């Protein structure tokens, strides 16, 4: 057989270039669209739209690359392509793209999936090419070089597999890195697709004398340019859509991330707000708001059971009002940090004493409340009360100190003590005060007789707040005389409250109230000023003398007390030695360092400090040495027993000796009888005060009393 001569074949470089551009661009868009279809598949929104649109675009791109390449095929005779096979080749290209994108949308790709996927893609690509070639109606037909055909099929397979691997790789990368990988990947892919085409073209051999019967078919430079432009436009459009979608998705993702963050922050803020609203920050216990909410719920529950109406409630609600005894001096003397520590430890002990089902809350300061819901709530409350007292009886160790505390507890029960539960806490509070009055360290159950007390106290407290500005307070003066000669030594200023409806109220009633409700400071300041003003008036109109005022322990805790005293003395031009400050023995002994400073400053000014009600507390006589006081007032109880009680005499004798040894004057208060007076004089008492000498009187009555005293002395001397 004679060797056949073939026509020489070549490719127009312009067409080759154009086909390469399309191949690269199509590959780039393929990889991009794979990502799009993938994320649309993960979030199945318009997935099929991306898949279908993507397949059409890509298919057209791949087909255009082939078609442009074929249009640039030069065999030295005019060529034309039939429309039907050309259309079929386009369909094959779209199929290849559909397979590629279908695989790209999968979650995972197994080895077999990869093999099958890339195989079928390669088949579709080959179909694109060879169907496209079939559009050339040549006579005689093409003589195929088999190795090149095989090579082209293998390259198609390789290109398919590469595109799948690359898109898997790109799945995990985002941002700039993705573009960095996607670009070279597209170059590689484009090169393989073009490689497949041109190796397949290399398989074509046209015997000499071949004629093209489809020369009137699709051909020409204009068609190539059109296909090139249109394909680039379609691919560009797809790319733009894809990028827009990616950006929108990124924005959406960012938006949902920040929404999530905002939600989280909101949640945290809500938790914090809730905690602030319902939790006591110091102890972490429920606060007053949460307590009253729980009480309301408990009352409503019991009411539903018919408890309040029938009085036969299966359940009852007991409230334990716990108030620490002697906490304030600790707080004021050792500082708030120590005080806070003590409160935290107290809270822990209380937590240990209550049951899980009980509510334990802190109202503020040193006040705690426990709620018990039970059939036998009252007895359970009393038992719990004792447990709490026991729990607090052990000293609390804080900052190397052993702090001893006790507490007073009031118990009130719903519906027994309060029919609608609204005054339950006030009832428990009243019971707690009753416990305090008995000396503290005990648990008292509410009794209706305590109720009047509470209401009265609250009304009084309101009225007391305005007493100073309404001018309802006044000072009465009780003379103190020298025991030896009966001469006036000075006066003690004693507060009186001229209540508009109730008349004169004793300081024994309203001073503790003023201390409890924090009004004592302003009242005390008024006393200081008024006593100095009175001293100044007497200086001018009657005679220079001394006036003693009583200072409350609360006043001692105010560091500006010395300054207030100094200002009052200066304002009224009174000598410090004319003023005496009486401080009860208990207050004096409770005094720790900071208050000692206050006392030292007052003493340093030249004001006389006097220990009031001495003998009523538990202070040791040895302590007297450390106090800058110059006067000691023996408690009335000693004087009362004096005339017929040898023990009282012995005690008083010892006290006087000690006081004198410490260079202190001794004042006996509450001297009512001649018998008492004579014993006191015999024992060496310096100053006497009591009804026997005079009752406390208004300032205006003093000059007259002085005149009477003078007249009496003159008569006695005669
Ligand atoms: P205190 O300082 O020990 O005052 C003496 C109290 O004994 C006064 O009672 C006085 O009226 C009363 N008293 C005097 N002589 C006799 C007597 O012979 N027999 C009897 N049975 N009582 C006598 P008052 O005025 O009711 O004062 C009671 C307490 O109130 C005072 O005790 C003092 O601790 C406090 N107080 C009075 N004024 C003030 C004040 O301005 N500020 C402060 N913080 N407390 C004051
Ligand atoms: Mg006094
Ligand atoms: Mg006294």
XYZ file of C-alpha atoms and ligand atoms in Angstrom:
766
model
C 0.000 0.000 0.000
C 1.280 3.389 -1.009
C 1.797 5.851 1.755
C -0.992 8.453 1.847
C -0.040 12.080 1.605
C -1.754 14.386 3.972
C -2.585 18.013 3.838
C -0.461 20.216 5.955
C -2.343 21.495 8.986
C -1.656 24.541 11.131
C -3.361 26.901 13.594
C -3.825 30.626 13.247
C -1.847 32.020 16.220
C -4.429 34.733 16.817
C -7.120 32.111 17.222
C -4.852 30.011 19.385
C -4.223 33.032 21.614
C -7.911 33.797 21.777
C -8.729 30.169 22.636
C -6.107 30.169 25.371
C -7.551 33.333 26.861
C -11.015 31.787 26.863
C -9.619 28.538 28.329
C -7.933 30.386 31.163
C -10.908 32.606 31.827
C -13.334 29.673 31.718
C -11.132 27.764 34.171
C -10.954 30.705 36.529
C -14.716 31.148 36.405
C -15.161 27.382 36.857
C -13.201 27.423 40.068
C -15.055 30.491 41.222
C -18.450 29.011 40.411
C -17.534 25.722 42.098
C -17.179 27.749 45.299
C -20.491 29.458 44.708
C -22.392 26.254 43.987
C -20.750 24.741 47.018
C -21.830 27.476 49.435
C -25.274 27.583 47.803
C -25.462 23.845 48.448
C -24.428 24.225 52.081
C -27.129 26.823 52.492
C -29.552 25.506 49.903
C -30.682 28.888 48.736
C -31.114 29.037 44.916
C -28.667 26.130 44.628
C -30.084 24.749 41.424
C -30.041 28.229 39.868
C -26.327 28.507 40.461
C -25.790 25.000 39.209
C -27.870 25.424 36.028
C -26.617 28.934 35.255
C -23.061 27.927 36.098
C -23.254 24.847 33.842
C -24.554 26.894 30.896
C -21.898 29.559 31.344
C -19.033 27.183 31.833
C -20.203 24.817 29.160
C -20.369 27.718 26.733
C -16.919 28.858 27.809
C -15.336 25.420 27.260
C -17.186 25.019 24.004
C -16.130 28.510 22.835
C -12.497 27.649 23.555
C -12.809 24.543 21.336
C -14.798 26.263 18.692
C -12.404 29.210 18.413
C -9.531 26.757 18.285
C -11.268 24.882 15.444
C -12.068 28.082 13.588
C -8.338 28.810 13.649
C -7.583 25.374 12.123
C -5.905 25.870 8.799
C -5.567 23.072 6.245
C -5.110 25.232 3.188
C -8.729 24.898 2.064
C -11.873 26.691 3.194
C -13.630 24.968 6.084
C -17.136 25.299 7.497
C -18.914 23.627 10.394
C -22.386 22.177 10.314
C -24.771 23.676 12.872
C -26.332 20.473 14.301
C -23.159 18.693 15.461
C -21.839 22.071 16.629
C -24.951 22.406 18.774
C -24.461 18.869 20.057
C -20.859 19.663 20.961
C -22.089 22.695 22.908
C -24.572 20.414 24.741
C -21.716 18.037 25.554
C -19.683 20.941 26.946
C -22.593 22.083 29.093
C -22.945 18.488 30.336
C -19.262 18.411 31.275
C -19.697 21.638 33.192
C -22.847 20.342 34.884
C -20.947 17.250 36.054
C -18.102 19.397 37.350
C -20.371 21.732 39.271
C -22.519 18.857 40.526
C -19.461 17.227 42.042
C -18.316 20.568 43.455
C -21.549 20.864 45.428
C -20.959 17.546 47.191
C -20.011 17.499 50.840
C -17.268 14.989 50.468
C -15.572 13.354 47.533
C -14.469 9.738 47.796
C -11.771 8.226 45.587
C -14.411 6.480 43.499
C -16.468 9.639 43.278
C -13.420 11.448 42.050
C -12.633 8.751 39.514
C -16.187 8.543 38.221
C -16.652 12.309 38.260
C -13.453 13.130 36.437
C -14.051 10.199 34.025
C -17.491 11.386 33.043
C -16.259 14.972 32.799
C -13.468 13.804 30.493
C -15.979 11.896 28.382
C -18.142 14.989 28.051
C -15.116 17.116 27.135
C -14.013 14.603 24.533
C -17.563 14.527 23.245
C -17.450 18.312 22.985
C -14.338 18.182 20.961
C -15.016 15.222 18.731
C -18.641 16.195 18.113
C -17.317 19.638 17.191
C -14.934 17.981 14.732
C -17.807 15.951 13.399
C -19.400 19.230 12.347
C -16.730 19.325 9.642
C -18.174 17.427 6.694
C -15.022 16.284 4.876
C -14.502 13.940 1.983
C -12.664 11.700 2.383
C -12.975 11.731 6.144
C -10.342 12.432 8.772
C -7.666 9.856 9.324
C -7.100 9.872 13.083
C -3.752 9.399 14.669
C -4.679 7.058 17.483
C -1.907 7.895 20.003
C -2.870 11.570 19.867
C -6.519 10.656 20.322
C -5.628 8.609 23.396
C -3.357 11.384 24.610
C -6.138 13.936 24.210
C -8.559 11.701 26.162
C -6.004 11.259 28.951
C -5.331 14.981 29.084
C -9.098 15.577 29.289
C -9.235 13.183 32.182
C -6.254 14.782 33.842
C -7.723 18.257 33.383
C -11.024 17.100 34.911
C -9.380 15.450 37.875
C -7.142 18.504 38.376
C -10.110 20.852 38.359
C -11.885 18.707 40.955
C -8.839 18.527 43.222
C -8.212 22.224 42.884
C -11.770 23.134 43.782
C -11.548 20.848 46.835
C -8.391 22.692 47.839
C -9.991 26.052 47.304
C -12.972 25.082 49.427
C -10.914 25.581 52.556
C -9.246 28.841 51.614
C -10.706 32.312 51.851
C -9.819 35.903 51.097
C -6.554 36.856 49.402
C -5.062 33.370 49.669
C -7.963 32.024 47.642
C -7.257 34.450 44.798
C -3.550 33.596 45.012
C -4.273 29.901 44.567
C -7.163 30.341 42.167
C -5.121 32.286 39.588
C -2.301 29.744 38.979
C -4.844 26.951 39.303
C -6.843 28.515 36.488
C -3.684 28.822 34.368
C -2.928 25.122 34.888
C -6.494 24.113 34.171
C -6.733 26.372 31.115
C -3.481 24.958 29.806
C -4.686 21.369 30.200
C -8.017 22.093 28.531
C -6.199 23.780 25.639
C -3.653 20.965 25.679
C -6.466 18.467 25.288
C -7.861 20.431 22.341
C -4.602 20.858 20.519
C -3.453 17.291 21.109
C -6.810 16.164 19.718
C -6.247 18.473 16.728
C -2.823 16.894 16.314
C -4.614 13.589 15.813
C -6.291 14.960 12.680
C -4.864 13.916 9.308
C -6.502 15.041 6.096
C -5.494 13.131 2.975
C -4.459 15.195 0.004
C -7.435 16.116 -2.117
C -9.826 16.306 0.788
C -12.714 18.604 0.204
C -15.010 20.236 2.737
C -18.631 19.658 1.937
C -19.771 21.896 4.763
C -17.861 24.909 3.540
C -21.063 26.942 3.593
C -21.466 26.138 7.318
C -20.273 28.113 10.342
C -16.907 29.709 9.666
C -14.923 32.815 9.356
C -13.078 35.432 11.295
C -16.190 37.419 12.245
C -17.796 34.354 13.799
C -14.647 33.682 15.818
C -14.575 37.227 17.105
C -18.273 37.047 17.970
C -17.901 33.722 19.805
C -14.818 35.055 21.604
C -16.530 38.276 22.663
C -19.815 36.666 23.642
C -18.118 33.904 25.607
C -15.950 36.375 27.451
C -18.998 38.495 28.200
C -20.959 35.510 29.509
C -18.020 34.353 31.625
C -17.388 37.907 32.856
C -21.041 38.302 33.741
C -20.982 35.023 35.637
C -17.829 36.047 37.442
C -19.330 39.353 38.469
C -22.462 37.681 39.727
C -20.397 35.179 41.600
C -18.179 37.818 43.206
C -21.224 39.864 44.163
C -22.814 36.818 45.689
C -19.606 35.989 47.560
C -19.399 39.524 48.886
C -23.051 39.463 49.885
C -22.498 36.164 51.638
C -19.447 37.501 53.438
C -21.440 40.525 54.512
C -24.290 38.285 55.574
C -21.906 36.068 57.501
C -20.287 39.095 59.133
C -23.707 40.486 59.900
C -24.855 37.265 61.466
C -21.576 37.005 63.387
C -21.976 40.516 64.755
C -25.641 39.815 65.447
C -24.597 36.742 67.372
C -21.980 38.796 69.223
C -24.518 41.507 69.963
C -26.980 38.901 71.175
C -24.340 37.396 73.405
C -23.406 40.793 74.804
C -27.073 41.551 75.346
C -27.463 38.262 77.135
C -24.446 39.006 79.332
C -25.729 42.520 80.007
C -29.104 41.060 80.913
C -27.524 38.587 83.280
C -25.464 41.373 84.903
C -28.477 43.657 85.125
C -30.536 40.865 86.596
C -27.788 40.167 89.085
C -27.466 43.828 89.999
C -31.206 44.128 90.351
C -31.699 41.071 92.517
C -28.394 40.223 94.163
C -26.615 41.784 97.074
C -23.156 42.548 95.664
C -21.312 41.979 98.947
C -22.595 38.538 99.870
C -24.146 37.302 96.626
C -27.390 36.680 98.532
C -30.768 37.808 97.171
C -31.413 41.469 97.921
C -34.501 43.254 99.218
C -36.154 43.342 95.762
C -35.842 39.598 95.226
C -36.877 38.906 98.806
C -40.093 40.875 98.502
C -40.798 39.170 95.175
C -40.375 35.741 96.757
C -42.516 36.802 99.712
C -45.276 37.978 97.401
C -45.208 34.703 95.501
C -45.241 32.668 98.691
C -48.171 34.675 100.074
C -50.062 34.255 96.769
C -49.429 30.493 96.837
C -50.688 30.171 100.393
C -53.691 32.350 99.551
C -54.585 30.056 96.643
C -54.646 27.164 99.064
C -57.238 29.156 100.986
C -54.896 29.719 103.891
C -55.467 33.405 104.577
C -59.232 33.045 104.325
C -59.771 29.910 106.364
C -56.840 30.377 108.665
C -56.195 26.670 108.165
C -53.438 26.959 105.666
C -51.564 23.819 104.977
C -48.496 25.951 104.393
C -47.355 29.030 106.295
C -44.678 31.574 105.653
C -42.300 32.535 108.431
C -39.990 35.536 108.208
C -36.888 35.701 110.391
C -35.465 39.187 110.708
C -31.823 38.877 111.796
C -29.888 41.913 113.008
C -26.346 41.691 114.328
C -25.648 43.036 117.802
C -22.548 45.161 118.081
C -21.656 45.166 114.398
C -21.521 48.927 113.959
C -18.623 49.521 116.362
C -16.631 46.850 114.495
C -17.336 48.461 111.168
C -16.573 51.934 112.379
C -13.491 51.052 114.348
C -11.733 48.554 112.103
C -12.857 50.027 108.822
C -15.287 48.972 106.151
C -13.041 46.301 104.697
C -13.055 44.382 107.959
C -16.769 45.088 108.322
C -17.426 43.709 104.836
C -15.379 40.634 105.608
C -17.360 40.043 108.785
C -20.631 40.403 106.863
C -19.458 37.919 104.235
C -18.543 35.391 106.900
C -21.828 35.971 108.689
C -23.620 35.359 105.364
C -21.721 32.081 104.966
C -22.687 30.949 108.466
C -26.302 31.867 107.866
C -26.232 29.941 104.579
C -24.984 26.948 106.514
C -27.818 27.292 109.017
C -30.769 27.579 106.605
C -32.117 24.724 104.527
C -31.837 24.696 100.725
C -35.546 25.327 100.384
C -35.413 28.490 102.530
C -34.639 31.912 101.106
C -31.845 33.878 102.721
C -31.483 37.548 101.799
C -29.509 40.571 102.919
C -31.514 43.750 103.303
C -28.470 45.957 103.743
C -26.144 46.873 106.599
C -26.151 44.089 109.159
C -29.727 43.009 108.461
C -30.508 39.584 107.025
C -33.840 37.885 106.437
C -34.698 34.214 106.112
C -37.989 32.947 104.657
C -39.412 29.555 105.564
C -42.379 28.028 103.802
C -43.705 25.047 105.709
C -46.737 23.688 107.504
C -44.965 24.149 110.812
C -43.244 27.378 109.706
C -43.391 29.004 113.127
C -41.707 26.213 115.049
C -39.273 25.685 112.180
C -38.430 29.411 112.386
C -37.760 29.240 116.111
C -35.509 26.212 115.587
C -33.708 28.022 112.747
C -33.440 31.134 114.936
C -31.588 29.105 117.565
C -29.361 27.537 114.906
C -28.456 31.012 113.659
C -27.728 32.256 117.190
C -25.500 29.216 117.753
C -23.793 29.661 114.382
C -22.892 33.249 115.210
C -21.805 32.520 118.762
C -18.373 31.323 117.614
C -15.960 34.251 117.142
C -15.330 35.364 113.573
C -11.695 35.520 112.554
C -10.904 38.472 110.378
C -7.645 40.352 109.789
C -5.946 38.585 112.720
C -8.776 39.525 115.038
C -11.342 37.371 116.734
C -14.581 39.279 116.493
C -17.390 38.217 118.796
C -20.879 38.877 117.591
C -24.390 37.963 118.520
C -27.669 38.676 116.829
C -31.247 39.583 117.589
C -33.923 37.745 115.651
C -37.592 38.585 115.174
C -40.027 36.033 113.755
C -43.377 36.799 112.108
C -45.674 34.299 110.391
C -48.191 34.645 107.559
C -51.180 34.428 107.827
C -51.095 34.242 111.635
C -49.519 37.629 112.329
C -50.439 39.577 109.230
C -53.565 38.704 107.267
C -52.403 39.954 103.839
C -48.660 39.536 104.154
C -47.887 43.182 103.402
C -46.651 44.088 106.872
C -44.969 40.781 107.542
C -41.450 42.173 107.320
C -42.395 45.143 109.542
C -43.830 42.696 112.104
C -40.623 40.632 112.060
C -38.657 43.885 112.417
C -40.770 44.888 115.427
C -40.151 41.468 116.983
C -36.427 41.863 116.293
C -36.423 45.199 118.157
C -38.192 43.536 121.024
C -35.344 40.991 121.013
C -32.824 43.851 121.019
C -34.555 45.496 123.955
C -34.137 42.359 125.999
C -30.368 42.694 125.488
C -29.937 40.918 122.127
C -28.625 37.464 121.406
C -32.123 36.050 121.328
C -35.031 35.151 119.050
C -38.466 36.663 119.721
C -41.726 35.799 117.968
C -44.009 38.643 116.995
C -46.838 39.637 119.238
C -49.569 42.133 118.210
C -48.636 44.349 121.157
C -45.381 45.109 119.334
C -47.243 46.465 116.325
C -48.316 49.752 117.875
C -44.705 50.196 118.682
C -43.654 49.956 115.072
C -46.311 52.299 113.756
C -45.604 54.774 116.519
C -41.898 54.611 115.931
C -42.297 55.187 112.221
C -44.601 58.174 112.806
C -42.277 59.593 115.449
C -39.275 59.154 113.208
C -40.985 61.137 110.418
C -41.892 63.935 112.814
C -38.411 63.921 114.356
C -36.805 64.599 110.994
C -38.443 68.023 110.956
C -38.221 68.754 114.669
C -34.969 70.764 114.423
C -36.119 73.073 111.635
C -39.548 73.526 113.224
C -37.891 74.584 116.457
C -39.526 71.792 118.451
C -36.331 70.768 120.227
C -35.152 72.516 123.356
C -32.632 72.019 126.104
C -33.496 71.726 129.755
C -30.771 72.367 132.270
C -30.167 70.398 135.421
C -27.771 71.962 137.941
C -24.727 70.174 139.328
C -23.521 71.432 142.685
C -20.256 71.031 144.561
C -20.791 68.378 147.234
C -18.810 70.218 149.928
C -20.490 73.625 149.840
C -23.572 73.264 147.617
C -22.350 75.903 145.191
C -23.325 75.642 141.541
C -20.683 73.782 139.596
C -22.479 73.797 136.252
C -25.478 72.456 134.381
C -26.208 69.415 132.292
C -28.100 70.195 129.097
C -30.818 67.595 128.553
C -32.774 67.405 125.329
C -36.530 67.749 125.204
C -38.827 67.458 122.223
C -41.884 69.647 122.333
C -44.127 67.516 120.110
C -47.084 69.521 118.719
C -49.628 66.853 119.745
C -47.971 64.716 122.371
C -46.346 67.425 124.464
C -42.845 66.971 125.847
C -41.168 63.710 124.824
C -38.245 62.275 126.803
C -34.840 61.782 125.154
C -34.982 58.197 126.422
C -37.736 57.710 123.793
C -36.500 59.697 120.825
C -32.687 59.619 121.097
C -32.496 55.848 120.391
C -34.931 56.423 117.520
C -32.778 59.239 116.144
C -29.738 56.956 116.411
C -31.516 54.125 114.643
C -32.726 56.267 111.761
C -29.539 58.290 111.367
C -30.967 61.639 112.521
C -28.821 61.932 115.625
C -26.045 63.767 113.753
C -28.118 66.840 112.936
C -29.810 66.819 116.344
C -26.440 66.524 118.082
C -25.070 69.449 116.095
C -28.032 71.540 117.117
C -27.379 70.633 120.786
C -23.712 71.671 120.550
C -24.629 75.018 119.042
C -27.547 75.711 121.357
C -25.550 74.835 124.511
C -22.741 77.197 123.471
C -25.256 79.949 122.672
C -26.804 79.502 126.120
C -23.383 79.617 127.786
C -22.719 82.904 126.019
C -26.092 84.333 127.138
C -25.470 83.333 130.774
C -21.942 84.722 130.572
C -23.420 88.104 129.794
C -26.682 88.088 131.770
C -26.224 85.795 134.772
C -22.738 84.485 135.488
C -20.043 82.492 133.727
C -20.606 78.750 134.280
C -20.130 75.298 132.771
C -22.591 73.351 130.656
C -22.374 69.625 129.966
C -23.804 68.162 126.787
C -24.407 64.484 126.036
C -22.749 63.005 122.966
C -24.173 59.946 121.255
C -21.806 57.138 120.154
C -22.905 57.890 116.591
C -21.591 61.436 116.889
C -18.228 60.128 118.032
C -17.869 58.259 114.784
C -18.019 61.463 112.812
C -14.438 62.721 112.346
C -15.603 66.325 112.001
C -17.063 66.408 115.542
C -14.030 68.223 117.066
C -14.220 70.807 114.296
C -17.943 71.369 114.926
C -17.337 71.847 118.636
C -14.484 74.256 117.989
C -16.598 76.269 115.526
C -19.493 76.507 117.982
C -17.172 77.667 120.782
C -15.620 80.275 118.492
C -18.925 81.424 117.074
C -20.347 82.118 120.525
C -17.074 83.220 122.061
C -17.139 80.604 124.806
C -14.067 79.146 126.531
C -13.455 75.415 125.905
C -13.169 74.862 129.654
C -16.815 75.922 130.024
C -17.983 72.989 127.954
C -18.223 69.433 129.253
C -18.916 66.499 126.935
C -20.623 63.526 128.566
C -20.073 60.244 126.843
C -21.579 57.051 128.221
C -19.206 54.484 129.571
C -20.318 51.925 126.991
C -19.751 54.332 124.102
C -16.385 55.293 125.531
C -15.253 51.670 125.802
C -16.517 50.743 122.365
C -14.265 53.442 121.153
C -11.388 52.084 119.244
C -8.607 53.906 117.536
C -10.381 56.310 115.161
C -12.831 57.454 117.813
C -10.065 57.756 120.367
C -8.594 60.318 118.018
C -11.844 62.244 118.106
C -11.862 62.133 121.910
C -8.196 63.116 122.103
C -8.805 66.086 119.838
C -11.759 67.250 121.914
C -9.760 66.866 125.123
C -6.786 68.645 123.566
C -8.997 71.643 122.867
C -9.476 72.031 126.605
C -13.025 70.707 126.645
C -13.710 68.497 129.679
C -14.637 64.894 128.888
C -16.932 63.148 131.337
C -17.720 59.445 131.541
C -21.490 59.175 131.905
C -23.473 56.365 133.541
C -20.293 54.791 134.871
C -20.954 51.351 136.332
C -23.794 50.533 133.926
C -21.450 48.877 131.437
C -18.836 46.209 131.811
C -15.673 48.187 131.399
C -12.752 47.347 133.575
C -11.519 50.086 135.837
C -8.078 49.653 134.328
C -9.388 51.071 131.067
C -10.035 54.380 132.745
C -6.365 55.181 132.596
C -6.389 55.262 128.828
C -9.270 57.655 128.444
C -8.610 61.384 128.328
C -11.607 62.072 130.611
C -11.461 64.392 133.602
C -14.823 63.569 135.123
C -16.617 60.395 136.063
C -20.370 60.280 136.563
C -21.427 57.339 138.677
C -24.555 55.671 137.362
C -27.817 56.474 139.107
C -28.362 52.827 140.027
C -25.467 52.976 142.526
C -26.823 56.135 144.093
C -30.347 54.699 144.394
C -29.128 51.800 146.552
C -26.624 53.832 148.458
C -28.416 54.699 151.719
C -29.156 51.120 152.754
C -26.844 48.903 150.743
C -23.358 48.339 152.128
C -22.155 46.681 148.905
C -23.145 49.702 146.813
C -21.236 51.891 149.277
C -18.174 49.670 149.049
C -18.219 49.727 145.248
C -18.714 53.492 145.164
C -15.907 53.937 147.633
C -13.535 51.920 145.462
C -14.598 53.759 142.311
C -14.062 57.123 143.948
C -10.608 56.210 145.213
C -9.564 55.036 141.817
C -11.029 58.085 140.051
C -9.294 60.389 142.452
C -6.057 58.507 142.019
C -6.434 59.215 138.314
C -7.161 62.875 139.062
C -10.785 62.658 137.976
C -13.710 64.447 139.551
C -16.560 62.204 140.643
C -20.138 63.239 139.934
C -23.064 61.383 141.488
C -26.228 61.608 139.440
C -29.760 60.826 140.534
C -29.320 62.131 144.047
C -32.840 62.277 145.386
C -32.561 62.084 149.159
C -30.651 63.632 152.004
C -29.500 60.131 153.020
C -27.893 59.576 149.655
C -26.313 63.034 149.737
C -24.720 62.551 153.146
C -23.227 59.162 152.236
C -21.843 60.626 149.012
C -20.318 63.554 150.871
C -18.799 61.152 153.376
C -17.318 59.013 150.618
C -15.687 62.095 149.139
C -17.887 62.633 146.071
C -17.071 65.960 144.379
C -20.245 66.941 142.591
C -23.904 66.130 143.059
C -26.737 66.131 140.556
C -30.305 64.994 141.047
C -33.896 65.879 141.804
C -32.896 66.690 145.368
C -30.989 69.656 144.021
C -33.247 70.407 141.100
C -35.191 68.815 138.289
C -34.022 69.727 134.806
C -35.589 73.098 133.889
C -35.870 75.397 130.868
C -33.049 77.949 130.510
C -35.369 80.822 131.439
C -36.026 79.244 134.827
C -32.343 79.075 135.725
C -31.783 82.722 136.919
C -34.739 82.425 139.266
C -33.483 79.101 140.592
C -30.052 80.612 141.147
C -31.573 83.465 143.122
C -33.523 81.014 145.254
C -30.358 78.982 145.860
C -28.473 82.092 146.892
C -31.220 83.140 149.254
C -31.237 79.639 150.761
C -27.451 79.660 151.261
C -27.565 83.067 152.898
C -30.327 81.901 155.235
C -28.433 78.685 155.987
C -25.269 80.656 156.751
C -27.182 82.748 159.274
P -28.102 61.071 131.315
O -27.107 61.824 130.526
O -27.600 60.076 132.272
O -29.005 62.136 132.022
C -29.476 62.009 133.287
C -30.863 61.574 133.253
O -31.282 61.313 134.561
C -31.787 62.671 132.731
O -32.867 62.048 132.098
C -32.263 63.329 134.009
O -33.488 64.000 133.864
C -32.404 62.136 134.895
N -32.248 62.506 136.290
C -31.519 63.497 136.849
N -31.646 63.498 138.172
C -32.440 62.467 138.479
C -32.942 61.944 139.723
O -32.664 62.410 140.800
N -33.751 60.883 139.673
C -34.090 60.318 138.460
N -34.914 59.286 138.487
N -33.645 60.778 137.291
C -32.830 61.842 137.306
P -33.364 62.537 130.727
O -33.290 64.000 130.618
O -34.635 61.854 130.474
O -32.244 61.976 129.796
C -32.121 60.642 129.605
C -30.938 60.334 128.802
O -31.077 60.820 127.469
C -29.678 61.006 129.276
O -29.125 60.308 130.355
C -28.803 61.007 128.091
O -28.154 59.780 128.016
C -29.812 61.124 126.985
N -29.774 62.482 126.484
C -30.313 63.595 127.028
N -30.014 64.658 126.285
C -29.242 64.221 125.276
C -28.598 64.860 124.167
O -28.628 66.086 123.998
N -27.900 64.078 123.321
C -27.802 62.738 123.515
N -27.110 62.023 122.651
N -28.381 62.112 124.536
C -29.091 62.847 125.406
Mg -25.546 62.776 130.814
Mg -26.145 59.690 133.224
